[in-house]
Amino acid sequence: MRSIIDTLDLTVEELQGLVDTAMDIIANPSSYSDACRGKKLATLFFEPSTRTRMSFEAAMYELGGNVISMTDAATSSASKGESVADTAKIVSCYADIIAMRHPREGAALVAANNASIPVINAGDGGHCHPTQTLADLLTIYREKGRFDNLTIGLCGDLLYGRTVHSLIHAMSRYENVKFICISPEELKLPAYMEEGGDYENTTSLEEALPRLDILYMTRLQEERFADPAQYERLKNSYVLNPENMKLAKEDCSVLHPLPRVNEIAVAVDEDPRAAYFRQALNGKYMRMALILKLLGEAAKDKSKTVVTGEIEEGCTCNNPKCITKVEQELACKFRRVGEKKLCIYCDAEM
Ligand code: NCD
């Protein structure tokens, strides 16, 4: 039985398998309408969400399954101080699969280690958001017809934007993919992300635009800024509008995980290159494909999710957003990557 915490938990072959299933669902929706009859998805959202939670729920309904839901941490046992580990054990008694969003980095892994059903990470702080990446991948596939030989511009909040981190993990495994990172100095991609890929940094959207096959716009993650004045200063750093869209290639696809704040002018929606609303729909199909895959695997193999690779103890994670900072009974654990020690929960360097 497997949980999905990061896009890297899925091999390139498995990602292609999910894309193929999603394409088949699009072509033959009725053949899937009973696929999860009698199964329950629990959506646990400790942080606000519209499209991610609703697209998970719509996905389960379209597979003929049911949904039970916790949409507000303030009215759940979390407000009484229940740990993520306990919540995961309890929900395992009621549901067959969990989709969880939590503000703490690494919370999804804690849930997966304690649940006896598959857990899908629907966003853990600024860390990962693998099912948004599945939506992004199906969109890239449908818009561009390929995953290799692409120049991808990532624009906006590359520091706190978890969708960007998960997308890089997925796309850096394909041949000849170049990332152009467009952000203010203060919101650059964390250094640990830049390993082993082809990255270029710039602060200018206009300079990068003519070279891009895909432009992935993101909003600044206001809720993750420690200093509100910094957010105010940076919030309008990049605005895509019909004027600068003239600089983009004729077949450049514009993606955005949404919600947008004002980094894409509404007038751009008319442009055929604007793929972000199609992307939101693609997310539902990919979540259907993922639920089917994980429930299918869980039916065959009940053994527990474990973090793979060699795990060591004896360090403290310095990331203030790490789940280990609030759930004190969790021992900090790390894995070695080259010279570095990375927290197994949030991937921050220790
Ligand atoms: C993203 C998220 O939650 O990280 N939204 C989403 O999943 N559709 C992006 C964001 O909130 O900016």
mmCIF file of C-alpha atoms and ligand atoms in Angstrom:
data_model
loop_
_atom_site.group_PDB
_atom_site.id
_atom_site.type_symbol
_atom_site.label_atom_id
_atom_site.label_comp_id
_atom_site.label_asym_id
_atom_site.label_seq_id
_atom_site.Cartn_x
_atom_site.Cartn_y
_atom_site.Cartn_z
ATOM 1 C CA MET A 1 0.000 0.000 0.000
ATOM 2 C CA ARG A 2 1.359 3.329 -0.980
ATOM 3 C CA SER A 3 0.856 6.979 -0.178
ATOM 4 C CA ILE A 4 1.812 9.922 -2.371
ATOM 5 C CA ILE A 5 3.650 12.708 -0.585
ATOM 6 C CA ASP A 6 5.808 14.085 -3.367
ATOM 7 C CA THR A 7 5.709 13.788 -7.159
ATOM 8 C CA LEU A 8 9.007 11.941 -6.831
ATOM 9 C CA ASP A 9 7.086 9.076 -5.201
ATOM 10 C CA LEU A 10 5.872 8.246 -8.709
ATOM 11 C CA THR A 11 8.222 6.983 -11.408
ATOM 12 C CA VAL A 12 8.176 8.478 -14.893
ATOM 13 C CA GLU A 13 6.415 5.309 -16.094
ATOM 14 C CA GLU A 14 3.784 5.655 -13.393
ATOM 15 C CA LEU A 15 3.200 9.308 -14.286
ATOM 16 C CA GLN A 16 2.681 8.266 -17.898
ATOM 17 C CA GLY A 17 0.312 5.530 -16.679
ATOM 18 C CA LEU A 18 -1.757 8.129 -14.816
ATOM 19 C CA VAL A 19 -1.841 10.376 -17.888
ATOM 20 C CA ASP A 20 -2.990 7.406 -20.002
ATOM 21 C CA THR A 21 -5.721 6.537 -17.481
ATOM 22 C CA ALA A 22 -6.857 10.176 -17.360
ATOM 23 C CA MET A 23 -7.023 10.318 -21.174
ATOM 24 C CA ASP A 24 -9.102 7.138 -21.140
ATOM 25 C CA ILE A 25 -11.416 8.597 -18.484
ATOM 26 C CA ILE A 26 -11.901 11.674 -20.688
ATOM 27 C CA ALA A 27 -12.702 9.473 -23.690
ATOM 28 C CA ASN A 28 -14.896 6.915 -21.842
ATOM 29 C CA PRO A 29 -16.265 8.487 -18.641
ATOM 30 C CA SER A 30 -19.115 6.002 -18.282
ATOM 31 C CA SER A 31 -16.773 3.037 -18.015
ATOM 32 C CA TYR A 32 -15.388 4.528 -14.775
ATOM 33 C CA SER A 33 -18.622 5.611 -13.146
ATOM 34 C CA ASP A 34 -18.784 2.558 -10.868
ATOM 35 C CA ALA A 35 -15.075 1.988 -10.382
ATOM 36 C CA CYS A 36 -15.045 3.041 -6.693
ATOM 37 C CA ARG A 37 -18.556 1.951 -5.700
ATOM 38 C CA GLY A 38 -18.652 1.394 -1.917
ATOM 39 C CA LYS A 39 -15.357 3.224 -1.270
ATOM 40 C CA LYS A 40 -14.931 6.376 0.802
ATOM 41 C CA LEU A 41 -12.511 9.215 0.367
ATOM 42 C CA ALA A 42 -11.820 11.368 3.448
ATOM 43 C CA THR A 43 -10.768 14.913 2.635
ATOM 44 C CA LEU A 44 -8.906 16.455 5.589
ATOM 45 C CA PHE A 45 -8.267 20.124 4.973
ATOM 46 C CA PHE A 46 -6.474 21.913 7.798
ATOM 47 C CA GLU A 47 -5.910 24.862 5.463
ATOM 48 C CA PRO A 48 -8.306 26.661 3.082
ATOM 49 C CA SER A 49 -8.890 25.261 -0.372
ATOM 50 C CA THR A 50 -11.543 25.424 -3.044
ATOM 51 C CA ARG A 51 -10.398 23.704 -6.171
ATOM 52 C CA THR A 52 -8.152 21.055 -4.686
ATOM 53 C CA ARG A 53 -10.722 19.781 -2.197
ATOM 54 C CA MET A 54 -13.650 20.064 -4.584
ATOM 55 C CA SER A 55 -11.790 18.408 -7.414
ATOM 56 C CA PHE A 56 -10.869 15.496 -5.123
ATOM 57 C CA GLU A 57 -14.491 15.207 -4.075
ATOM 58 C CA ALA A 58 -15.802 15.508 -7.641
ATOM 59 C CA ALA A 59 -13.227 12.914 -8.713
ATOM 60 C CA MET A 60 -14.457 10.417 -6.106
ATOM 61 C CA TYR A 61 -18.121 11.011 -6.970
ATOM 62 C CA GLU A 62 -17.415 10.517 -10.666
ATOM 63 C CA LEU A 63 -15.841 7.175 -9.796
ATOM 64 C CA GLY A 64 -19.054 6.179 -8.009
ATOM 65 C CA GLY A 65 -17.523 6.491 -4.535
ATOM 66 C CA ASN A 66 -18.454 8.564 -1.486
ATOM 67 C CA VAL A 67 -16.772 11.367 0.390
ATOM 68 C CA ILE A 68 -16.486 12.273 4.064
ATOM 69 C CA SER A 69 -14.909 15.555 4.795
ATOM 70 C CA MET A 70 -13.202 17.739 7.361
ATOM 71 C CA THR A 71 -13.053 21.193 5.923
ATOM 72 C CA ASP A 72 -12.272 23.371 8.877
ATOM 73 C CA ALA A 73 -9.545 22.645 11.404
ATOM 74 C CA ALA A 74 -11.191 25.085 13.830
ATOM 75 C CA THR A 75 -14.252 22.831 14.222
ATOM 76 C CA SER A 76 -12.345 19.530 14.310
ATOM 77 C CA SER A 77 -10.370 17.721 17.015
ATOM 78 C CA ALA A 78 -7.231 19.400 15.727
ATOM 79 C CA SER A 79 -8.464 22.475 17.605
ATOM 80 C CA LYS A 80 -8.402 20.365 20.796
ATOM 81 C CA GLY A 81 -4.757 19.574 20.130
ATOM 82 C CA GLU A 82 -5.107 16.190 18.438
ATOM 83 C CA SER A 83 -1.933 15.207 16.623
ATOM 84 C CA VAL A 84 -1.785 14.520 12.892
ATOM 85 C CA ALA A 85 -0.737 10.964 13.731
ATOM 86 C CA ASP A 86 -3.852 10.333 15.826
ATOM 87 C CA THR A 87 -6.125 11.970 13.281
ATOM 88 C CA ALA A 88 -4.702 9.670 10.590
ATOM 89 C CA LYS A 89 -5.295 6.578 12.740
ATOM 90 C CA ILE A 90 -8.882 7.602 13.475
ATOM 91 C CA VAL A 91 -9.773 8.453 9.890
ATOM 92 C CA SER A 92 -8.349 5.093 8.782
ATOM 93 C CA CYS A 93 -11.275 3.513 10.688
ATOM 94 C CA TYR A 94 -13.838 5.399 8.607
ATOM 95 C CA ALA A 95 -12.468 5.777 5.084
ATOM 96 C CA ASP A 96 -10.542 3.892 2.387
ATOM 97 C CA ILE A 97 -8.252 6.706 1.275
ATOM 98 C CA ILE A 98 -7.285 10.157 2.591
ATOM 99 C CA ALA A 99 -6.530 13.424 0.803
ATOM 100 C CA MET A 100 -4.955 15.824 3.284
ATOM 101 C CA ARG A 101 -3.859 19.455 3.232
ATOM 102 C CA HIS A 102 -1.978 20.890 6.192
ATOM 103 C CA PRO A 103 -0.046 24.119 6.796
ATOM 104 C CA ARG A 104 2.918 22.257 8.340
ATOM 105 C CA GLU A 105 5.673 20.913 6.088
ATOM 106 C CA GLY A 106 5.959 17.162 6.424
ATOM 107 C CA ALA A 107 2.467 16.698 7.906
ATOM 108 C CA ALA A 108 1.400 14.437 5.033
ATOM 109 C CA LEU A 109 4.302 12.089 5.682
ATOM 110 C CA VAL A 110 3.370 11.876 9.369
ATOM 111 C CA ALA A 111 -0.194 11.011 8.350
ATOM 112 C CA ALA A 112 1.018 8.383 5.884
ATOM 113 C CA ASN A 113 3.253 6.773 8.505
ATOM 114 C CA ASN A 114 0.311 6.423 10.877
ATOM 115 C CA ALA A 115 -2.647 5.681 8.617
ATOM 116 C CA SER A 116 -3.555 2.174 7.562
ATOM 117 C CA ILE A 117 -5.000 3.475 4.276
ATOM 118 C CA PRO A 118 -3.301 5.422 1.455
ATOM 119 C CA VAL A 119 -2.704 9.131 2.061
ATOM 120 C CA ILE A 120 -2.475 11.664 -0.738
ATOM 121 C CA ASN A 121 -0.710 14.914 0.073
ATOM 122 C CA ALA A 122 -2.974 17.762 -1.061
ATOM 123 C CA GLY A 123 -0.386 20.359 0.013
ATOM 124 C CA ASP A 124 1.877 20.502 3.088
ATOM 125 C CA GLY A 125 2.918 24.077 3.826
ATOM 126 C CA GLY A 126 5.312 25.417 1.220
ATOM 127 C CA HIS A 127 6.746 21.948 0.662
ATOM 128 C CA CYS A 128 4.915 19.803 -1.925
ATOM 129 C CA HIS A 129 1.656 19.580 -3.808
ATOM 130 C CA PRO A 130 1.894 16.499 -6.013
ATOM 131 C CA THR A 131 -1.688 16.345 -7.284
ATOM 132 C CA GLN A 132 -1.447 19.903 -8.574
ATOM 133 C CA THR A 133 1.562 18.624 -10.495
ATOM 134 C CA LEU A 134 -0.553 15.821 -11.916
ATOM 135 C CA ALA A 135 -2.955 18.497 -13.192
ATOM 136 C CA ASP A 136 0.010 20.402 -14.604
ATOM 137 C CA LEU A 137 1.384 17.294 -16.312
ATOM 138 C CA LEU A 138 -1.874 16.384 -18.015
ATOM 139 C CA THR A 139 -2.142 19.998 -19.147
ATOM 140 C CA ILE A 140 1.386 19.974 -20.566
ATOM 141 C CA TYR A 141 0.614 16.670 -22.291
ATOM 142 C CA ARG A 142 -2.635 17.911 -23.807
ATOM 143 C CA GLU A 143 -1.300 21.344 -24.758
ATOM 144 C CA LYS A 144 2.215 20.453 -25.944
ATOM 145 C CA GLY A 145 1.994 16.707 -26.672
ATOM 146 C CA ARG A 146 5.314 16.015 -24.938
ATOM 147 C CA PHE A 147 7.219 16.235 -21.650
ATOM 148 C CA ASP A 148 10.721 16.603 -23.105
ATOM 149 C CA ASN A 149 12.508 19.384 -24.991
ATOM 150 C CA LEU A 150 10.718 22.178 -23.164
ATOM 151 C CA THR A 151 11.800 25.519 -21.779
ATOM 152 C CA ILE A 152 9.631 26.233 -18.767
ATOM 153 C CA GLY A 153 9.401 29.662 -17.157
ATOM 154 C CA LEU A 154 8.460 29.562 -13.477
ATOM 155 C CA CYS A 155 7.320 32.993 -12.398
ATOM 156 C CA GLY A 156 6.409 34.541 -9.051
ATOM 157 C CA ASP A 157 6.877 33.103 -5.594
ATOM 158 C CA LEU A 158 9.425 30.360 -6.144
ATOM 159 C CA LEU A 159 10.417 30.299 -2.492
ATOM 160 C CA TYR A 160 7.098 29.438 -0.876
ATOM 161 C CA GLY A 161 5.215 28.136 -3.929
ATOM 162 C CA ARG A 162 4.820 24.425 -3.301
ATOM 163 C CA THR A 163 3.287 23.796 -6.728
ATOM 164 C CA VAL A 164 6.515 24.995 -8.336
ATOM 165 C CA HIS A 165 8.602 22.678 -6.167
ATOM 166 C CA SER A 166 6.516 19.644 -7.070
ATOM 167 C CA LEU A 167 6.456 20.558 -10.763
ATOM 168 C CA ILE A 168 10.257 20.845 -10.852
ATOM 169 C CA HIS A 169 10.562 17.416 -9.241
ATOM 170 C CA ALA A 170 8.378 15.946 -11.970
ATOM 171 C CA MET A 171 9.716 17.780 -15.013
ATOM 172 C CA SER A 172 13.430 17.600 -14.203
ATOM 173 C CA ARG A 173 13.302 13.879 -14.934
ATOM 174 C CA TYR A 174 12.577 14.394 -18.643
ATOM 175 C CA GLU A 175 15.169 14.963 -21.384
ATOM 176 C CA ASN A 176 16.249 18.467 -22.249
ATOM 177 C CA VAL A 177 13.962 20.412 -19.923
ATOM 178 C CA LYS A 178 15.259 23.847 -19.011
ATOM 179 C CA PHE A 179 13.851 25.957 -16.180
ATOM 180 C CA ILE A 180 13.955 29.738 -16.297
ATOM 181 C CA CYS A 181 13.203 30.943 -12.780
ATOM 182 C CA ILE A 182 11.654 34.407 -12.798
ATOM 183 C CA SER A 183 11.304 35.918 -9.343
ATOM 184 C CA PRO A 184 12.331 38.812 -7.124
ATOM 185 C CA GLU A 185 15.665 38.142 -5.380
ATOM 186 C CA GLU A 186 13.829 37.605 -2.067
ATOM 187 C CA LEU A 187 11.614 34.847 -3.498
ATOM 188 C CA LYS A 188 14.170 32.754 -5.359
ATOM 189 C CA LEU A 189 13.889 29.000 -5.526
ATOM 190 C CA PRO A 190 15.306 27.355 -2.363
ATOM 191 C CA ALA A 191 18.870 26.215 -3.037
ATOM 192 C CA TYR A 192 18.040 22.545 -2.321
ATOM 193 C CA MET A 193 15.660 22.528 -5.303
ATOM 194 C CA GLU A 194 18.282 23.499 -7.853
ATOM 195 C CA GLU A 195 20.201 20.290 -7.824
ATOM 196 C CA GLY A 196 21.109 18.503 -10.995
ATOM 197 C CA GLY A 197 18.874 20.427 -13.392
ATOM 198 C CA ASP A 198 19.273 23.105 -16.025
ATOM 199 C CA TYR A 199 18.315 26.328 -14.218
ATOM 200 C CA GLU A 200 18.643 29.971 -15.081
ATOM 201 C CA ASN A 201 17.588 32.813 -12.779
ATOM 202 C CA THR A 202 16.252 36.151 -13.880
ATOM 203 C CA THR A 203 14.164 38.932 -12.373
ATOM 204 C CA SER A 204 12.670 39.943 -15.752
ATOM 205 C CA LEU A 205 9.533 38.325 -17.147
ATOM 206 C CA GLU A 206 9.864 40.311 -20.373
ATOM 207 C CA GLU A 207 13.394 39.056 -20.952
ATOM 208 C CA ALA A 208 12.383 35.414 -20.440
ATOM 209 C CA LEU A 209 9.022 35.387 -22.254
ATOM 210 C CA PRO A 210 10.199 35.017 -25.895
ATOM 211 C CA ARG A 211 12.125 31.850 -25.012
ATOM 212 C CA LEU A 212 9.372 29.941 -23.203
ATOM 213 C CA ASP A 213 7.350 26.934 -24.336
ATOM 214 C CA ILE A 214 5.448 27.041 -21.044
ATOM 215 C CA LEU A 215 4.963 29.906 -18.631
ATOM 216 C CA TYR A 216 3.941 28.751 -15.144
ATOM 217 C CA MET A 217 2.645 31.787 -13.271
ATOM 218 C CA THR A 218 2.085 31.726 -9.504
ATOM 219 C CA ARG A 219 0.686 34.106 -6.921
ATOM 220 C CA LEU A 220 2.797 35.291 -4.015
ATOM 221 C CA GLN A 221 1.942 33.072 -1.041
ATOM 222 C CA GLU A 222 0.877 35.902 1.256
ATOM 223 C CA GLU A 223 0.010 33.541 4.115
ATOM 224 C CA ARG A 224 3.586 32.220 4.240
ATOM 225 C CA PHE A 225 5.377 35.591 4.482
ATOM 226 C CA ALA A 226 6.823 36.312 7.909
ATOM 227 C CA ASP A 227 6.884 40.048 7.140
ATOM 228 C CA PRO A 228 3.646 41.575 5.726
ATOM 229 C CA ALA A 229 5.569 44.665 4.562
ATOM 230 C CA GLN A 230 7.696 42.452 2.340
ATOM 231 C CA TYR A 231 4.562 40.981 0.768
ATOM 232 C CA GLU A 232 3.184 44.478 0.132
ATOM 233 C CA ARG A 233 6.429 45.531 -1.510
ATOM 234 C CA LEU A 234 6.680 42.473 -3.781
ATOM 235 C CA LYS A 235 3.057 41.658 -4.545
ATOM 236 C CA ASN A 236 2.863 43.332 -7.937
ATOM 237 C CA SER A 237 6.270 42.267 -9.171
ATOM 238 C CA TYR A 238 4.871 40.442 -12.205
ATOM 239 C CA VAL A 239 1.663 40.958 -14.115
ATOM 240 C CA LEU A 240 1.002 39.064 -17.324
ATOM 241 C CA ASN A 241 -1.180 41.150 -19.645
ATOM 242 C CA PRO A 242 -2.094 41.280 -23.349
ATOM 243 C CA GLU A 243 0.811 43.673 -23.921
ATOM 244 C CA ASN A 244 3.617 41.454 -22.628
ATOM 245 C CA MET A 245 1.877 38.334 -24.014
ATOM 246 C CA LYS A 246 2.910 39.733 -27.435
ATOM 247 C CA LEU A 247 6.471 38.798 -26.487
ATOM 248 C CA ALA A 248 5.546 35.137 -25.949
ATOM 249 C CA LYS A 249 5.820 32.448 -28.628
ATOM 250 C CA GLU A 250 2.707 31.707 -30.632
ATOM 251 C CA ASP A 251 2.456 28.279 -29.054
ATOM 252 C CA CYS A 252 3.529 29.175 -25.523
ATOM 253 C CA SER A 253 1.093 27.690 -22.972
ATOM 254 C CA VAL A 254 0.291 29.746 -19.897
ATOM 255 C CA LEU A 255 -0.375 27.676 -16.779
ATOM 256 C CA HIS A 256 -1.310 28.798 -13.271
ATOM 257 C CA PRO A 257 -2.351 26.536 -10.371
ATOM 258 C CA LEU A 258 -4.902 29.199 -9.344
ATOM 259 C CA PRO A 259 -6.154 31.095 -7.418
ATOM 260 C CA ARG A 260 -4.716 34.100 -9.183
ATOM 261 C CA VAL A 261 -4.550 37.367 -7.321
ATOM 262 C CA ASN A 262 -3.563 39.862 -9.976
ATOM 263 C CA GLU A 263 -0.546 38.303 -11.638
ATOM 264 C CA ILE A 264 -2.574 37.491 -14.775
ATOM 265 C CA ALA A 265 -4.841 40.199 -16.160
ATOM 266 C CA VAL A 266 -8.368 38.935 -16.856
ATOM 267 C CA ALA A 267 -7.958 40.061 -20.485
ATOM 268 C CA VAL A 268 -5.383 37.262 -20.986
ATOM 269 C CA ASP A 269 -8.150 34.672 -20.426
ATOM 270 C CA GLU A 270 -9.315 35.276 -24.019
ATOM 271 C CA ASP A 271 -5.924 34.318 -25.399
ATOM 272 C CA PRO A 272 -5.946 30.720 -26.708
ATOM 273 C CA ARG A 273 -2.564 30.226 -25.030
ATOM 274 C CA ALA A 274 -4.163 30.685 -21.588
ATOM 275 C CA ALA A 275 -4.485 27.090 -20.382
ATOM 276 C CA TYR A 276 -5.200 27.635 -16.671
ATOM 277 C CA PHE A 277 -8.926 26.908 -16.660
ATOM 278 C CA ARG A 278 -8.364 23.766 -18.742
ATOM 279 C CA GLN A 279 -5.663 22.899 -16.187
ATOM 280 C CA ALA A 280 -8.185 23.007 -13.317
ATOM 281 C CA LEU A 281 -10.394 20.509 -15.154
ATOM 282 C CA ASN A 282 -7.417 18.281 -15.905
ATOM 283 C CA GLY A 283 -6.776 18.143 -12.163
ATOM 284 C CA LYS A 284 -10.033 16.290 -11.607
ATOM 285 C CA TYR A 285 -9.180 13.629 -14.203
ATOM 286 C CA MET A 286 -5.718 13.083 -12.775
ATOM 287 C CA ARG A 287 -7.084 12.813 -9.226
ATOM 288 C CA MET A 288 -9.521 10.177 -10.520
ATOM 289 C CA ALA A 289 -6.608 8.289 -12.051
ATOM 290 C CA LEU A 290 -4.575 8.543 -8.837
ATOM 291 C CA ILE A 291 -7.417 7.417 -6.550
ATOM 292 C CA LEU A 292 -7.990 4.411 -8.822
ATOM 293 C CA LYS A 293 -4.305 3.517 -8.804
ATOM 294 C CA LEU A 294 -3.822 3.810 -5.039
ATOM 295 C CA LEU A 295 -7.018 1.968 -4.122
ATOM 296 C CA GLY A 296 -6.085 -0.752 -6.614
ATOM 297 C CA GLU A 297 -2.649 -1.106 -5.057
ATOM 298 C CA ALA A 298 -4.029 -1.033 -1.491
ATOM 299 C CA ALA A 299 -6.379 -3.900 -2.342
ATOM 300 C CA LYS A 300 -3.369 -6.033 -3.272
ATOM 301 C CA ASP A 301 -0.815 -4.963 -0.692
ATOM 302 C CA LYS A 302 -1.698 -3.920 2.860
ATOM 303 C CA SER A 303 1.878 -3.404 4.036
ATOM 304 C CA LYS A 304 2.576 0.065 5.455
ATOM 305 C CA THR A 305 4.159 3.040 3.733
ATOM 306 C CA VAL A 306 7.750 3.470 4.766
ATOM 307 C CA VAL A 307 10.196 6.159 3.852
ATOM 308 C CA THR A 308 12.746 4.515 1.608
ATOM 309 C CA GLY A 309 16.509 4.902 1.910
ATOM 310 C CA GLU A 310 18.672 5.087 4.986
ATOM 311 C CA ILE A 311 17.206 7.199 7.794
ATOM 312 C CA GLU A 312 19.256 8.562 10.710
ATOM 313 C CA GLU A 313 18.336 10.373 13.914
ATOM 314 C CA GLY A 314 20.155 12.869 16.104
ATOM 315 C CA CYS A 315 19.637 16.286 14.541
ATOM 316 C CA THR A 316 17.079 19.066 14.910
ATOM 317 C CA CYS A 317 15.279 20.502 11.911
ATOM 318 C CA ASN A 318 15.763 24.277 11.695
ATOM 319 C CA ASN A 319 12.751 24.894 9.467
ATOM 320 C CA PRO A 320 10.225 26.767 11.634
ATOM 321 C CA LYS A 321 7.391 25.420 9.439
ATOM 322 C CA CYS A 322 8.347 21.752 9.843
ATOM 323 C CA ILE A 323 5.742 19.490 11.475
ATOM 324 C CA THR A 324 8.407 18.403 14.007
ATOM 325 C CA LYS A 325 8.264 21.914 15.488
ATOM 326 C CA VAL A 326 4.698 21.448 16.734
ATOM 327 C CA GLU A 327 4.388 17.721 17.237
ATOM 328 C CA GLN A 328 7.122 17.353 19.813
ATOM 329 C CA GLU A 329 6.895 13.577 20.108
ATOM 330 C CA LEU A 330 8.147 13.224 16.524
ATOM 331 C CA ALA A 331 11.840 12.435 16.479
ATOM 332 C CA CYS A 332 13.696 14.535 13.928
ATOM 333 C CA LYS A 333 15.036 12.196 11.284
ATOM 334 C CA PHE A 334 17.192 12.884 8.281
ATOM 335 C CA ARG A 335 18.620 11.337 5.153
ATOM 336 C CA ARG A 336 22.002 12.134 3.630
ATOM 337 C CA VAL A 337 22.127 13.547 0.116
ATOM 338 C CA GLY A 338 25.783 14.066 -0.811
ATOM 339 C CA GLU A 339 27.267 16.259 1.910
ATOM 340 C CA LYS A 340 23.882 17.418 3.141
ATOM 341 C CA LYS A 341 21.498 16.141 5.794
ATOM 342 C CA LEU A 342 17.889 16.685 4.768
ATOM 343 C CA CYS A 343 14.910 16.430 7.124
ATOM 344 C CA ILE A 344 12.793 13.445 6.042
ATOM 345 C CA TYR A 345 9.611 15.416 6.718
ATOM 346 C CA CYS A 346 10.174 18.788 5.086
ATOM 347 C CA ASP A 347 13.395 18.235 3.066
ATOM 348 C CA ALA A 348 15.032 21.299 4.659
ATOM 349 C CA GLU A 349 18.762 21.088 5.241
ATOM 350 C CA MET A 350 19.574 20.327 8.869
HETATM 351 C C1 NCD B 1 -2.124 26.160 -5.054
HETATM 352 C C2 NCD B 1 -1.809 25.703 -3.649
HETATM 353 O O1 NCD B 1 -2.715 25.429 -2.882
HETATM 354 O O2 NCD B 1 -0.631 25.603 -3.353
HETATM 355 N N1 NCD B 1 -3.457 26.103 -5.373
HETATM 356 C C3 NCD B 1 -4.034 24.956 -5.760
HETATM 357 O O3 NCD B 1 -3.757 23.889 -5.296
HETATM 358 N N2 NCD B 1 -4.883 25.030 -6.771
HETATM 359 C C4 NCD B 1 -1.526 27.459 -5.375
HETATM 360 C C5 NCD B 1 -1.793 28.613 -4.466
HETATM 361 O O4 NCD B 1 -2.498 28.515 -3.475
HETATM 362 O O5 NCD B 1 -1.239 29.657 -4.782
#
